[in-house]
Tab-separated table of C-alpha atoms in Angstrom:
chain	number	residue	atom	x	y	z
A	20	MET	CA	91.396	92.981	62.745
A	21	ARG	CA	90.263	96.431	61.682
A	22	ILE	CA	90.830	99.336	59.301
A	23	ILE	CA	93.389	101.432	61.130
A	24	ALA	CA	93.297	104.835	59.389
A	25	GLY	CA	91.433	106.987	56.895
A	26	ASN	CA	87.749	107.656	56.422
A	27	ARG	CA	86.747	104.109	57.496
A	28	LYS	CA	89.074	104.001	60.520
A	29	GLY	CA	87.954	101.616	63.242
A	30	THR	CA	85.776	99.389	61.043
A	31	ARG	CA	86.075	95.836	62.367
A	32	LEU	CA	86.645	93.271	59.638
A	33	LYS	CA	85.513	89.646	59.523
A	34	MET	CA	88.025	86.822	59.406
A	35	VAL	CA	87.899	84.038	56.841
A	36	PRO	CA	86.671	80.904	58.651
A	37	GLY	CA	89.236	78.114	59.011
A	38	GLN	CA	93.006	78.046	59.252
A	39	HIS	CA	94.043	78.615	55.617
A	40	VAL	CA	94.098	82.446	55.695
A	41	ARG	CA	96.788	84.379	57.562
A	42	PRO	CA	95.726	88.068	57.637
A	43	THR	CA	98.319	90.798	57.941
A	44	ALA	CA	98.486	91.957	61.564
A	45	ASP	CA	97.293	95.504	62.312
A	46	ARG	CA	100.740	96.564	63.620
A	47	VAL	CA	102.381	95.309	60.408
A	48	LYS	CA	99.742	97.049	58.284
A	49	GLU	CA	100.255	100.316	60.169
A	50	SER	CA	104.017	100.182	59.707
A	51	LEU	CA	103.699	99.280	56.016
A	52	PHE	CA	101.384	102.202	55.241
A	53	SER	CA	103.677	104.633	57.065
A	54	VAL	CA	106.358	103.580	54.541
A	55	ILE	CA	104.356	103.410	51.275
A	56	GLY	CA	102.306	106.487	52.028
A	57	PRO	CA	99.904	107.071	54.860
A	58	PHE	CA	97.232	108.564	52.569
A	59	PHE	CA	96.524	108.559	48.833
A	60	ASP	CA	94.917	110.865	46.319
A	61	GLY	CA	93.075	108.381	44.109
A	62	GLY	CA	94.594	105.531	42.151
A	63	TYR	CA	93.995	101.804	41.819
A	64	ALA	CA	94.997	99.017	44.197
A	65	LEU	CA	95.164	95.270	43.591
A	66	ASP	CA	94.918	92.837	46.499
A	67	LEU	CA	96.051	89.551	44.927
A	68	PHE	CA	95.489	86.452	47.104
A	69	ALA	CA	93.092	88.751	48.966
A	70	GLY	CA	92.028	86.543	51.889
A	71	THR	CA	90.027	88.962	54.064
A	72	GLY	CA	90.770	91.940	51.809
A	73	SER	CA	92.178	93.962	54.697
A	74	LEU	CA	95.114	95.476	52.751
A	75	GLY	CA	93.013	96.640	49.803
A	76	LEU	CA	90.275	97.972	52.087
A	77	GLU	CA	92.887	99.834	54.128
A	78	ALA	CA	94.155	101.444	50.896
A	79	LEU	CA	90.592	102.496	49.985
A	80	SER	CA	90.038	103.971	53.440
A	81	ARG	CA	93.247	105.971	52.971
A	82	GLY	CA	92.173	107.476	49.646
A	83	MET	CA	92.579	104.976	46.787
A	84	GLU	CA	89.643	105.344	44.391
A	85	ARG	CA	89.198	101.666	43.440
A	86	ALA	CA	90.494	98.277	44.597
A	87	PHE	CA	90.438	94.915	42.873
A	88	PHE	CA	90.458	91.757	44.999
A	89	VAL	CA	91.470	88.372	43.604
A	90	ASP	CA	91.198	85.030	45.374
A	91	GLN	CA	90.399	81.477	44.269
A	92	SER	CA	88.497	80.691	47.440
A	93	ARG	CA	84.746	81.281	47.399
A	94	THR	CA	84.847	81.798	51.192
A	95	SER	CA	87.565	84.456	50.884
A	96	CYS	CA	85.635	86.283	48.157
A	97	GLU	CA	82.487	86.219	50.314
A	98	THR	CA	84.512	87.563	53.263
A	99	VAL	CA	85.950	90.401	51.134
A	100	ARG	CA	82.423	91.252	49.943
A	101	ALA	CA	81.138	91.283	53.549
A	102	ASN	CA	84.093	93.391	54.744
A	103	ALA	CA	83.624	95.892	51.909
A	104	ALA	CA	79.953	96.210	52.928
A	105	LEU	CA	80.881	96.668	56.616
A	106	ALA	CA	83.276	99.463	55.604
A	107	LYS	CA	80.690	100.968	53.210
A	108	LEU	CA	83.187	100.603	50.341
A	109	SER	CA	81.286	98.170	48.092
A	110	GLU	CA	80.948	100.713	45.259
A	111	GLN	CA	84.750	100.996	45.022
A	112	VAL	CA	85.435	97.256	45.024
A	113	GLU	CA	85.704	94.650	42.267
A	114	ILE	CA	86.076	91.022	43.374
A	115	MET	CA	87.373	88.299	41.059
A	116	ARG	CA	87.148	84.648	42.097
A	117	ARG	CA	89.894	83.330	39.888
A	118	ASP	CA	93.371	81.906	39.740
A	119	ALA	CA	95.896	84.739	40.228
A	120	ARG	CA	97.583	84.271	36.835
A	121	ALA	CA	94.299	84.222	34.928
A	122	ALA	CA	93.124	87.318	36.807
A	123	LEU	CA	96.372	89.174	36.014
A	124	LYS	CA	95.929	88.395	32.316
A	125	THR	CA	92.326	89.624	32.407
A	126	LEU	CA	93.327	92.851	34.170
A	127	ASN	CA	96.072	93.390	31.577
A	128	GLU	CA	93.570	92.865	28.733
A	129	ARG	CA	91.397	95.542	30.341
A	130	GLY	CA	94.385	97.934	30.249
A	131	ILE	CA	94.447	98.497	34.013
A	132	GLN	CA	97.611	99.607	35.798
A	133	PHE	CA	97.914	99.716	39.558
A	134	ASP	CA	99.452	102.225	41.934
A	135	ILE	CA	99.733	99.566	44.647
A	136	ILE	CA	99.730	95.793	44.348
A	137	PHE	CA	99.594	93.684	47.502
A	138	LEU	CA	100.875	90.107	47.207
A	139	ASP	CA	100.312	87.847	50.184
A	140	PRO	CA	100.030	84.303	48.808
A	141	PRO	CA	100.010	81.164	50.944
A	142	TYR	CA	103.686	80.789	51.857
A	143	HIS	CA	103.861	77.020	51.276
A	144	LYS	CA	102.635	77.204	47.660
A	145	GLN	CA	105.643	79.080	46.215
A	146	LEU	CA	103.412	81.532	44.303
A	147	LEU	CA	105.169	84.803	45.103
A	148	ILE	CA	107.955	84.840	42.485
A	149	PRO	CA	105.684	83.568	39.666
A	150	ALA	CA	103.144	86.304	40.525
A	151	LEU	CA	105.845	88.991	40.621
A	152	THR	CA	107.206	87.747	37.290
A	153	GLU	CA	103.752	87.867	35.678
A	154	ILE	CA	103.093	91.368	37.039
A	155	ALA	CA	106.459	92.577	35.692
A	156	GLU	CA	105.974	90.952	32.270
A	157	LEU	CA	102.469	92.364	31.855
A	158	GLY	CA	103.475	95.848	33.025
A	159	LEU	CA	100.636	96.060	35.555
A	160	VAL	CA	102.435	98.495	37.888
A	161	ALA	CA	102.054	102.221	37.192
A	162	GLU	CA	105.247	104.201	36.660
A	163	GLU	CA	105.463	105.369	40.284
A	164	GLY	CA	103.647	102.310	41.632
A	165	VAL	CA	104.667	99.897	44.369
A	166	VAL	CA	104.376	96.131	44.719
A	167	VAL	CA	104.285	94.887	48.316
A	168	ALA	CA	105.406	91.254	48.496
A	169	GLU	CA	104.736	89.626	51.880
A	170	HIS	CA	106.793	86.527	52.712
A	171	PRO	CA	108.392	84.637	55.611
A	172	SER	CA	111.264	86.694	57.052
A	173	GLN	CA	113.734	83.845	56.463
A	174	ALA	CA	112.931	83.785	52.706
A	175	SER	CA	115.435	85.479	50.425
A	176	MET	CA	113.793	87.689	47.795
A	177	PRO	CA	115.442	88.633	44.487
A	178	GLU	CA	116.604	92.205	44.004
A	179	LYS	CA	115.095	92.282	40.515
A	180	VAL	CA	112.157	90.524	38.907
A	181	GLY	CA	111.882	91.637	35.289
A	182	ARG	CA	111.517	95.430	35.360
A	183	LEU	CA	110.656	95.403	39.067
A	184	THR	CA	113.466	96.401	41.426
A	185	SER	CA	113.347	96.056	45.203
A	186	PHE	CA	113.926	99.294	47.061
A	187	ARG	CA	113.127	98.389	50.655
A	188	SER	CA	112.610	95.416	52.949
A	189	LEU	CA	110.600	95.497	56.150
A	190	SER	CA	110.738	92.781	58.791
A	191	TYR	CA	108.258	92.096	61.592
A	192	GLY	CA	109.242	88.949	63.480
A	193	ASP	CA	108.526	85.969	61.229
A	194	VAL	CA	106.872	88.140	58.525
A	195	ALA	CA	108.712	90.341	56.038
A	196	MET	CA	107.710	92.554	53.140
A	197	THR	CA	109.836	93.409	50.154
A	198	LEU	CA	108.801	96.514	48.224
A	199	TYR	CA	109.325	96.721	44.461
A	200	THR	CA	108.911	99.508	41.937
A	201	PRO	CA	109.297	99.511	38.149
A	202	GLU	CA	112.619	100.734	36.825
A	203	GLU	CA	112.514	103.350	34.116
A	204	LYS	CA	112.356	102.136	30.526
A	205	GLU	CA	115.373	102.817	28.348
A	206	GLY	CA	115.140	106.248	26.839
A	207	GLU	CA	113.009	107.707	29.635
A	208	ASN	CA	114.259	110.856	31.331
A	209	THR	CA	115.775	110.429	34.763
């Protein structure tokens, strides 16, 4: 597993020890970033259920200015910290060892909105829809932002979750990603 593009291209990343983390494959990551934007000009990213942190670190390498990583696992948080150091991105990283919902509330209280939010929760825990719902209710996605929801390809994802509307689905074997963006508020110009 490595950073595949940007100013930290080629940096090898550590895996989280054990079997509980399923990192996004490099080929899937490459395809995803070709869809959401190969490079960025600043902005904030959130890697919720961060695991190794590879998606958020990839976004930083491609030009995001800051990334927030949230995971309940101490081992995952330590792995993200180590990977950020390997990529020389530690100054642009904030790591929160917390429950996803509590972290989302804290980020909302801080008034932070994200240009990209990566959601890759453990599939068996049914956390994806509750996380999407919380993100939509709190308004954590910037106006032109994107939420990337990774899930098993056989799972059916809703077209709308609050103000978030799906605009594209990507499938890679047994893994799929549904992309959401906020719909315009009533009264906004189209």
